[in-house]
PDB file of C-alpha atoms in Angstrom:
ATOM      1  CA  UNK A  25       0.000   0.000   0.002  1.00  0.00           C
ATOM      2  CA  UNK A  26       2.773   2.417   0.756  1.00  0.00           C
ATOM      3  CA  UNK A  27       4.358   1.867  -2.660  1.00  0.00           C
ATOM      4  CA  UNK A  28       1.010   2.444  -4.362  1.00  0.00           C
ATOM      5  CA  UNK A  29       0.530   5.748  -2.537  1.00  0.00           C
ATOM      6  CA  UNK A  30       3.999   6.876  -3.529  1.00  0.00           C
ATOM      7  CA  UNK A  31       3.212   6.376  -7.212  1.00  0.00           C
ATOM      8  CA  UNK A  32       0.021   8.398  -6.866  1.00  0.00           C
ATOM      9  CA  UNK A  33       1.984  11.249  -5.298  1.00  0.00           C
ATOM     10  CA  UNK A  34       4.532  11.282  -8.139  1.00  0.00           C
ATOM     11  CA  UNK A  35       1.793  11.308 -10.792  1.00  0.00           C
ATOM     12  CA  UNK A  36       0.033  14.156  -9.006  1.00  0.00           C
ATOM     13  CA  UNK A  37       3.205  16.256  -9.019  1.00  0.00           C
ATOM     14  CA  UNK A  38       3.838  15.627 -12.732  1.00  0.00           C
ATOM     15  CA  UNK A  39       0.226  16.437 -13.632  1.00  0.00           C
ATOM     16  CA  UNK A  40       0.311  19.644 -11.618  1.00  0.00           C
ATOM     17  CA  UNK A  41       3.520  20.747 -13.331  1.00  0.00           C
ATOM     18  CA  UNK A  42       2.169  20.134 -16.843  1.00  0.00           C
ATOM     19  CA  UNK A  43      -1.115  21.843 -15.994  1.00  0.00           C
ATOM     20  CA  UNK A  44       0.810  24.840 -14.704  1.00  0.00           C
ATOM     21  CA  UNK A  45       2.689  25.140 -18.024  1.00  0.00           C
ATOM     22  CA  UNK A  46      -0.572  25.001 -19.963  1.00  0.00           C
ATOM     23  CA  UNK A  47      -2.112  27.723 -17.829  1.00  0.00           C
ATOM     24  CA  UNK A  48       0.934  29.961 -18.266  1.00  0.00           C
ATOM     25  CA  UNK A  49       0.804  29.515 -22.055  1.00  0.00           C
ATOM     26  CA  UNK A  50      -2.878  30.408 -22.145  1.00  0.00           C
ATOM     27  CA  UNK A  51      -2.253  33.597 -20.201  1.00  0.00           C
ATOM     28  CA  UNK A  52       0.573  34.609 -22.568  1.00  0.00           C
ATOM     29  CA  UNK A  53      -1.684  34.350 -25.626  1.00  0.00           C
ATOM     30  CA  UNK A  54      -2.898  37.734 -26.927  1.00  0.00           C
ATOM     31  CA  UNK A  55      -6.624  38.387 -26.748  1.00  0.00           C
ATOM     32  CA  UNK A  56      -6.565  39.597 -30.368  1.00  0.00           C
ATOM     33  CA  UNK A  57      -4.330  39.587 -33.464  1.00  0.00           C
ATOM     34  CA  UNK A  58      -3.451  42.212 -36.051  1.00  0.00           C
ATOM     35  CA  UNK A  59      -2.252  41.661 -39.610  1.00  0.00           C
ATOM     36  CA  UNK A  60      -0.304  42.435 -41.685  1.00  0.00           C
ATOM     37  CA  UNK A  61       2.670  43.341 -39.514  1.00  0.00           C
ATOM     38  CA  UNK A  62       4.222  45.638 -42.122  1.00  0.00           C
ATOM     39  CA  UNK A  63       2.731  47.980 -44.742  1.00  0.00           C
ATOM     40  CA  UNK A  64       5.096  49.138 -47.493  1.00  0.00           C
ATOM     41  CA  UNK A  65       3.923  51.814 -49.912  1.00  0.00           C
ATOM     42  CA  UNK A  66       5.230  54.294 -52.468  1.00  0.00           C
ATOM     43  CA  UNK A  67       3.679  57.456 -53.832  1.00  0.00           C
ATOM     44  CA  UNK A  68       3.977  61.116 -54.685  1.00  0.00           C
ATOM     45  CA  UNK A  69       2.330  64.270 -53.392  1.00  0.00           C
ATOM     46  CA  UNK A  70      -1.506  64.148 -53.348  1.00  0.00           C
ATOM     47  CA  UNK A  71      -1.574  60.361 -53.772  1.00  0.00           C
ATOM     48  CA  UNK A  72      -4.242  58.403 -51.909  1.00  0.00           C
ATOM     49  CA  UNK A  73      -3.146  54.927 -50.801  1.00  0.00           C
ATOM     50  CA  UNK A  74      -5.663  52.436 -49.422  1.00  0.00           C
ATOM     51  CA  UNK A  75      -4.850  49.347 -47.371  1.00  0.00           C
ATOM     52  CA  UNK A  76      -6.820  46.856 -45.249  1.00  0.00           C
ATOM     53  CA  UNK A  77      -5.946  45.768 -41.706  1.00  0.00           C
ATOM     54  CA  UNK A  78      -7.425  42.603 -40.216  1.00  0.00           C
ATOM     55  CA  UNK A  79      -8.319  42.378 -36.513  1.00  0.00           C
ATOM     56  CA  UNK A  80      -9.095  38.941 -35.064  1.00  0.00           C
ATOM     57  CA  UNK A  81     -10.638  38.379 -31.628  1.00  0.00           C
ATOM     58  CA  UNK A  82      -9.129  35.241 -30.046  1.00  0.00           C
ATOM     59  CA  UNK A  83     -11.350  35.091 -26.957  1.00  0.00           C
ATOM     60  CA  UNK A  84     -14.989  34.354 -26.198  1.00  0.00           C
ATOM     61  CA  UNK A  85     -15.949  37.838 -25.114  1.00  0.00           C
ATOM     62  CA  UNK A  86     -16.442  41.239 -26.703  1.00  0.00           C
ATOM     63  CA  UNK A  87     -13.387  43.492 -27.084  1.00  0.00           C
ATOM     64  CA  UNK A  88     -13.052  47.239 -27.567  1.00  0.00           C
ATOM     65  CA  UNK A  89      -9.855  47.796 -29.564  1.00  0.00           C
ATOM     66  CA  UNK A  90      -8.408  51.303 -29.972  1.00  0.00           C
ATOM     67  CA  UNK A  91      -5.893  52.519 -32.581  1.00  0.00           C
ATOM     68  CA  UNK A  92      -2.892  54.751 -31.840  1.00  0.00           C
ATOM     69  CA  UNK A  93      -0.611  56.293 -34.485  1.00  0.00           C
ATOM     70  CA  UNK A  94       2.942  57.526 -33.941  1.00  0.00           C
ATOM     71  CA  UNK A  95       5.737  58.716 -36.188  1.00  0.00           C
ATOM     72  CA  UNK A  96       9.009  56.807 -36.037  1.00  0.00           C
ATOM     73  CA  UNK A  97      12.294  58.580 -36.674  1.00  0.00           C
ATOM     74  CA  UNK A  98      15.357  56.372 -37.353  1.00  0.00           C
ATOM     75  CA  UNK A  99      17.433  58.841 -35.341  1.00  0.00           C
ATOM     76  CA  UNK A 100      15.054  59.857 -32.548  1.00  0.00           C
ATOM     77  CA  UNK A 101      12.816  56.792 -32.169  1.00  0.00           C
ATOM     78  CA  UNK A 102       9.057  56.940 -31.718  1.00  0.00           C
ATOM     79  CA  UNK A 103       7.349  60.330 -31.738  1.00  0.00           C
ATOM     80  CA  UNK A 104       3.643  61.028 -31.228  1.00  0.00           C
ATOM     81  CA  UNK A 105       2.117  63.056 -34.025  1.00  0.00           C
ATOM     82  CA  UNK A 106       0.564  66.453 -33.328  1.00  0.00           C
ATOM     83  CA  UNK A 107      -3.033  67.373 -34.142  1.00  0.00           C
ATOM     84  CA  UNK A 108      -2.365  71.078 -33.591  1.00  0.00           C
ATOM     85  CA  UNK A 109      -1.953  73.622 -36.417  1.00  0.00           C
ATOM     86  CA  UNK A 110       1.738  73.811 -35.433  1.00  0.00           C
ATOM     87  CA  UNK A 111       2.369  70.259 -36.693  1.00  0.00           C
ATOM     88  CA  UNK A 112       4.638  70.041 -39.731  1.00  0.00           C
ATOM     89  CA  UNK A 113       2.289  68.098 -41.987  1.00  0.00           C
ATOM     90  CA  UNK A 114       4.811  68.101 -44.836  1.00  0.00           C
ATOM     91  CA  UNK A 115       6.953  65.528 -43.017  1.00  0.00           C
ATOM     92  CA  UNK A 116       4.521  63.720 -40.672  1.00  0.00           C
ATOM     93  CA  UNK A 117       3.382  60.332 -41.979  1.00  0.00           C
ATOM     94  CA  UNK A 118       1.208  59.870 -38.883  1.00  0.00           C
ATOM     95  CA  UNK A 119      -0.810  62.937 -39.878  1.00  0.00           C
ATOM     96  CA  UNK A 120      -1.464  61.452 -43.327  1.00  0.00           C
ATOM     97  CA  UNK A 121      -2.846  58.165 -41.973  1.00  0.00           C
ATOM     98  CA  UNK A 122      -6.584  57.875 -41.503  1.00  0.00           C
ATOM     99  CA  UNK A 123      -8.286  54.872 -39.900  1.00  0.00           C
ATOM    100  CA  UNK A 124     -12.000  54.212 -40.289  1.00  0.00           C
ATOM    101  CA  UNK A 125     -12.941  54.696 -36.663  1.00  0.00           C
ATOM    102  CA  UNK A 126     -10.274  54.855 -33.969  1.00  0.00           C
ATOM    103  CA  UNK A 127     -12.173  52.196 -31.989  1.00  0.00           C
ATOM    104  CA  UNK A 128     -13.280  48.797 -33.291  1.00  0.00           C
ATOM    105  CA  UNK A 129     -15.795  46.650 -31.435  1.00  0.00           C
ATOM    106  CA  UNK A 130     -14.995  42.957 -31.866  1.00  0.00           C
ATOM    107  CA  UNK A 131     -17.552  40.367 -30.871  1.00  0.00           C
ATOM    108  CA  UNK A 132     -16.412  37.010 -29.475  1.00  0.00           C
ATOM    109  CA  UNK A 133     -14.178  35.208 -32.006  1.00  0.00           C
ATOM    110  CA  UNK A 134     -14.961  37.865 -34.641  1.00  0.00           C
ATOM    111  CA  UNK A 135     -12.616  38.836 -37.491  1.00  0.00           C
ATOM    112  CA  UNK A 136     -13.035  42.364 -38.816  1.00  0.00           C
ATOM    113  CA  UNK A 137     -11.466  44.349 -41.668  1.00  0.00           C
ATOM    114  CA  UNK A 138     -10.434  47.963 -40.966  1.00  0.00           C
ATOM    115  CA  UNK A 139      -9.714  50.353 -43.825  1.00  0.00           C
ATOM    116  CA  UNK A 140      -6.564  52.482 -43.643  1.00  0.00           C
ATOM    117  CA  UNK A 141      -6.038  55.446 -45.963  1.00  0.00           C
ATOM    118  CA  UNK A 142      -2.773  57.321 -46.467  1.00  0.00           C
ATOM    119  CA  UNK A 143      -3.304  60.746 -48.054  1.00  0.00           C
ATOM    120  CA  UNK A 144       0.101  62.190 -48.882  1.00  0.00           C
ATOM    121  CA  UNK A 145       0.310  65.905 -48.184  1.00  0.00           C
ATOM    122  CA  UNK A 146       0.379  68.123 -51.267  1.00  0.00           C
ATOM    123  CA  UNK A 147       3.650  69.676 -50.042  1.00  0.00           C
ATOM    124  CA  UNK A 148       5.217  66.476 -48.704  1.00  0.00           C
ATOM    125  CA  UNK A 149       8.967  66.354 -49.071  1.00  0.00           C
ATOM    126  CA  UNK A 150      10.527  63.430 -50.987  1.00  0.00           C
ATOM    127  CA  UNK A 151      12.071  60.780 -48.747  1.00  0.00           C
ATOM    128  CA  UNK A 152      11.312  57.666 -46.697  1.00  0.00           C
ATOM    129  CA  UNK A 153       8.934  57.920 -43.736  1.00  0.00           C
ATOM    130  CA  UNK A 154       8.038  55.496 -40.949  1.00  0.00           C
ATOM    131  CA  UNK A 155       5.080  55.274 -38.572  1.00  0.00           C
ATOM    132  CA  UNK A 156       3.510  52.773 -36.214  1.00  0.00           C
ATOM    133  CA  UNK A 157      -0.175  51.899 -35.952  1.00  0.00           C
ATOM    134  CA  UNK A 158      -0.707  50.255 -32.574  1.00  0.00           C
ATOM    135  CA  UNK A 159      -3.896  48.546 -31.408  1.00  0.00           C
ATOM    136  CA  UNK A 160      -4.763  47.889 -27.779  1.00  0.00           C
ATOM    137  CA  UNK A 161      -7.747  46.624 -25.829  1.00  0.00           C
ATOM    138  CA  UNK A 162      -9.440  48.570 -23.038  1.00  0.00           C
ATOM    139  CA  UNK A 163     -12.746  49.769 -21.669  1.00  0.00           C
ATOM    140  CA  UNK A 164     -11.621  53.339 -22.418  1.00  0.00           C
ATOM    141  CA  UNK A 165      -9.066  54.870 -24.751  1.00  0.00           C
ATOM    142  CA  UNK A 166      -6.891  56.010 -21.863  1.00  0.00           C
ATOM    143  CA  UNK A 167      -6.859  52.493 -20.420  1.00  0.00           C
ATOM    144  CA  UNK A 168      -6.043  50.939 -23.800  1.00  0.00           C
ATOM    145  CA  UNK A 169      -3.120  53.302 -24.385  1.00  0.00           C
ATOM    146  CA  UNK A 170      -1.341  51.807 -21.368  1.00  0.00           C
ATOM    147  CA  UNK A 171      -1.654  48.314 -22.884  1.00  0.00           C
ATOM    148  CA  UNK A 172       0.026  49.006 -26.241  1.00  0.00           C
ATOM    149  CA  UNK A 173       2.528  46.297 -27.243  1.00  0.00           C
ATOM    150  CA  UNK A 174       4.655  45.464 -30.273  1.00  0.00           C
ATOM    151  CA  UNK A 175       2.677  42.236 -30.820  1.00  0.00           C
ATOM    152  CA  UNK A 176      -0.422  44.160 -31.894  1.00  0.00           C
ATOM    153  CA  UNK A 177       1.339  46.902 -33.867  1.00  0.00           C
ATOM    154  CA  UNK A 178       1.868  47.529 -37.575  1.00  0.00           C
ATOM    155  CA  UNK A 179       4.919  49.251 -39.046  1.00  0.00           C
ATOM    156  CA  UNK A 180       4.166  51.584 -41.971  1.00  0.00           C
ATOM    157  CA  UNK A 181       6.974  52.419 -44.414  1.00  0.00           C
ATOM    158  CA  UNK A 182       6.255  55.055 -47.069  1.00  0.00           C
ATOM    159  CA  UNK A 183       8.600  56.226 -49.798  1.00  0.00           C
ATOM    160  CA  UNK A 184       7.735  59.535 -51.450  1.00  0.00           C
ATOM    161  CA  UNK A 185       9.371  60.011 -54.797  1.00  0.00           C
ATOM    162  CA  UNK A 186      10.047  63.402 -56.305  1.00  0.00           C
ATOM    163  CA  UNK A 187       7.245  64.314 -58.680  1.00  0.00           C
ATOM    164  CA  UNK A 188       9.335  65.197 -61.736  1.00  0.00           C
ATOM    165  CA  UNK A 189       7.452  66.577 -64.730  1.00  0.00           C
ATOM    166  CA  UNK A 190       9.424  67.643 -67.789  1.00  0.00           C
ATOM    167  CA  UNK A 191       7.205  69.237 -70.411  1.00  0.00           C
ATOM    168  CA  UNK A 192       8.311  71.685 -73.088  1.00  0.00           C
ATOM    169  CA  UNK A 193       5.680  73.065 -75.460  1.00  0.00           C
ATOM    170  CA  UNK A 194       6.185  74.934 -78.727  1.00  0.00           C
ATOM    171  CA  UNK A 195       3.742  77.831 -78.278  1.00  0.00           C
ATOM    172  CA  UNK A 196       4.658  79.887 -81.311  1.00  0.00           C
ATOM    173  CA  UNK A 197       6.629  79.466 -84.540  1.00  0.00           C
ATOM    174  CA  UNK A 198       6.543  82.167 -87.245  1.00  0.00           C
ATOM    175  CA  UNK A 199       8.679  83.387 -90.142  1.00  0.00           C
ATOM    176  CA  UNK A 200       9.726  87.001 -90.462  1.00  0.00           C
ATOM    177  CA  UNK A 201       8.403  87.096 -94.032  1.00  0.00           C
ATOM    178  CA  UNK A 202       5.987  85.079 -96.135  1.00  0.00           C
ATOM    179  CA  UNK A 203       8.583  84.595 -98.892  1.00  0.00           C
ATOM    180  CA  UNK A 204      12.382  84.647 -98.743  1.00  0.00           C
ATOM    181  CA  UNK A 205      14.310  85.141-101.975  1.00  0.00           C
ATOM    182  CA  UNK A 206      17.732  85.072-100.385  1.00  0.00           C
ATOM    183  CA  UNK A 207      19.519  84.597 -97.059  1.00  0.00           C
ATOM    184  CA  UNK A 208      19.332  85.295 -94.200  1.00  0.00           C
ATOM    185  CA  UNK A 209      16.054  83.528 -93.418  1.00  0.00           C
ATOM    186  CA  UNK A 210      14.702  84.446 -89.993  1.00  0.00           C
ATOM    187  CA  UNK A 211      12.250  82.532 -87.796  1.00  0.00           C
ATOM    188  CA  UNK A 212      10.832  83.305 -84.382  1.00  0.00           C
ATOM    189  CA  UNK A 213       9.657  80.615 -81.954  1.00  0.00           C
ATOM    190  CA  UNK A 214       8.486  80.549 -78.366  1.00  0.00           C
ATOM    191  CA  UNK A 215       8.955  77.591 -76.009  1.00  0.00           C
ATOM    192  CA  UNK A 216       6.992  77.223 -72.765  1.00  0.00           C
ATOM    193  CA  UNK A 217       8.137  75.089 -69.828  1.00  0.00           C
ATOM    194  CA  UNK A 218       4.914  73.633 -68.393  1.00  0.00           C
ATOM    195  CA  UNK A 219       6.759  71.160 -66.121  1.00  0.00           C
ATOM    196  CA  UNK A 220       7.978  71.628 -62.562  1.00  0.00           C
ATOM    197  CA  UNK A 221      11.726  71.808 -63.064  1.00  0.00           C
ATOM    198  CA  UNK A 222      14.144  73.857 -65.244  1.00  0.00           C
ATOM    199  CA  UNK A 223      14.840  72.473 -68.714  1.00  0.00           C
ATOM    200  CA  UNK A 224      17.524  73.418 -71.229  1.00  0.00           C
ATOM    201  CA  UNK A 225      16.019  73.126 -74.736  1.00  0.00           C
ATOM    202  CA  UNK A 226      17.947  70.888 -77.098  1.00  0.00           C
ATOM    203  CA  UNK A 227      17.213  69.770 -80.618  1.00  0.00           C
ATOM    204  CA  UNK A 228      17.020  70.879 -84.220  1.00  0.00           C
ATOM    205  CA  UNK A 229      14.429  72.556 -86.423  1.00  0.00           C
ATOM    206  CA  UNK A 230      14.405  71.338 -90.043  1.00  0.00           C
ATOM    207  CA  UNK A 231      13.197  73.702 -92.774  1.00  0.00           C
ATOM    208  CA  UNK A 232      11.637  72.393 -96.014  1.00  0.00           C
ATOM    209  CA  UNK A 233      10.500  74.117 -99.180  1.00  0.00           C
ATOM    210  CA  UNK A 234       7.174  73.559-100.901  1.00  0.00           C
ATOM    211  CA  UNK A 235       8.583  70.538-102.719  1.00  0.00           C
ATOM    212  CA  UNK A 236       9.393  68.842 -99.441  1.00  0.00           C
ATOM    213  CA  UNK A 237      13.107  69.334 -99.859  1.00  0.00           C
ATOM    214  CA  UNK A 238      15.242  70.118 -96.838  1.00  0.00           C
ATOM    215  CA  UNK A 239      16.790  73.544 -97.240  1.00  0.00           C
ATOM    216  CA  UNK A 240      18.124  74.299 -93.771  1.00  0.00           C
ATOM    217  CA  UNK A 241      18.614  73.216 -90.143  1.00  0.00           C
ATOM    218  CA  UNK A 242      18.328  75.409 -87.063  1.00  0.00           C
ATOM    219  CA  UNK A 243      19.523  74.582 -83.554  1.00  0.00           C
ATOM    220  CA  UNK A 244      16.876  75.029 -80.889  1.00  0.00           C
ATOM    221  CA  UNK A 245      18.406  76.677 -77.809  1.00  0.00           C
TER     222      UNK A 245
END
């Protein structure tokens, strides 16, 4: 009988240890999931970029999930964006990000799609910008903000390319006379730069007679 009781004691200890591990694992599991983990995008000024974020409730109860957006500087780390008029909206990715509702209500075991829109500022400076969209659960927004973790955050990387437009239009081209019987032959032309950067005109203007024969070449400068 004593030997039998000893075996029961050993089994009880082993069972308790395994059960304790299972309980610890269950507590470590997040109540909800967020995907994707990274959003990469490219655009130019005035572009509107749309993405979809998926929130998944892992528990059997309703959750109130709040969204928080912060700029991330490679040199200075995380920085909260400013809503005030003093905010430099030409360099703040966080100010360009809009989320359909800053609070999502997730029913038990529910999966919900949340639309994210990035509207690049019309005066945004070319470069690479980073921001973090963090989601956290709480009964209030203030409570949720204290529960923000990396596990339920999304990194947003946005590259803004320089909007280069090179357009050169020939607005006017006229001859000094209707007929030329001898040299010099004089023409007047006007070029208009309708792009957004300086352009040095280059090329040639070919002159033909009524028979379609080439009679001269002018350099466009």
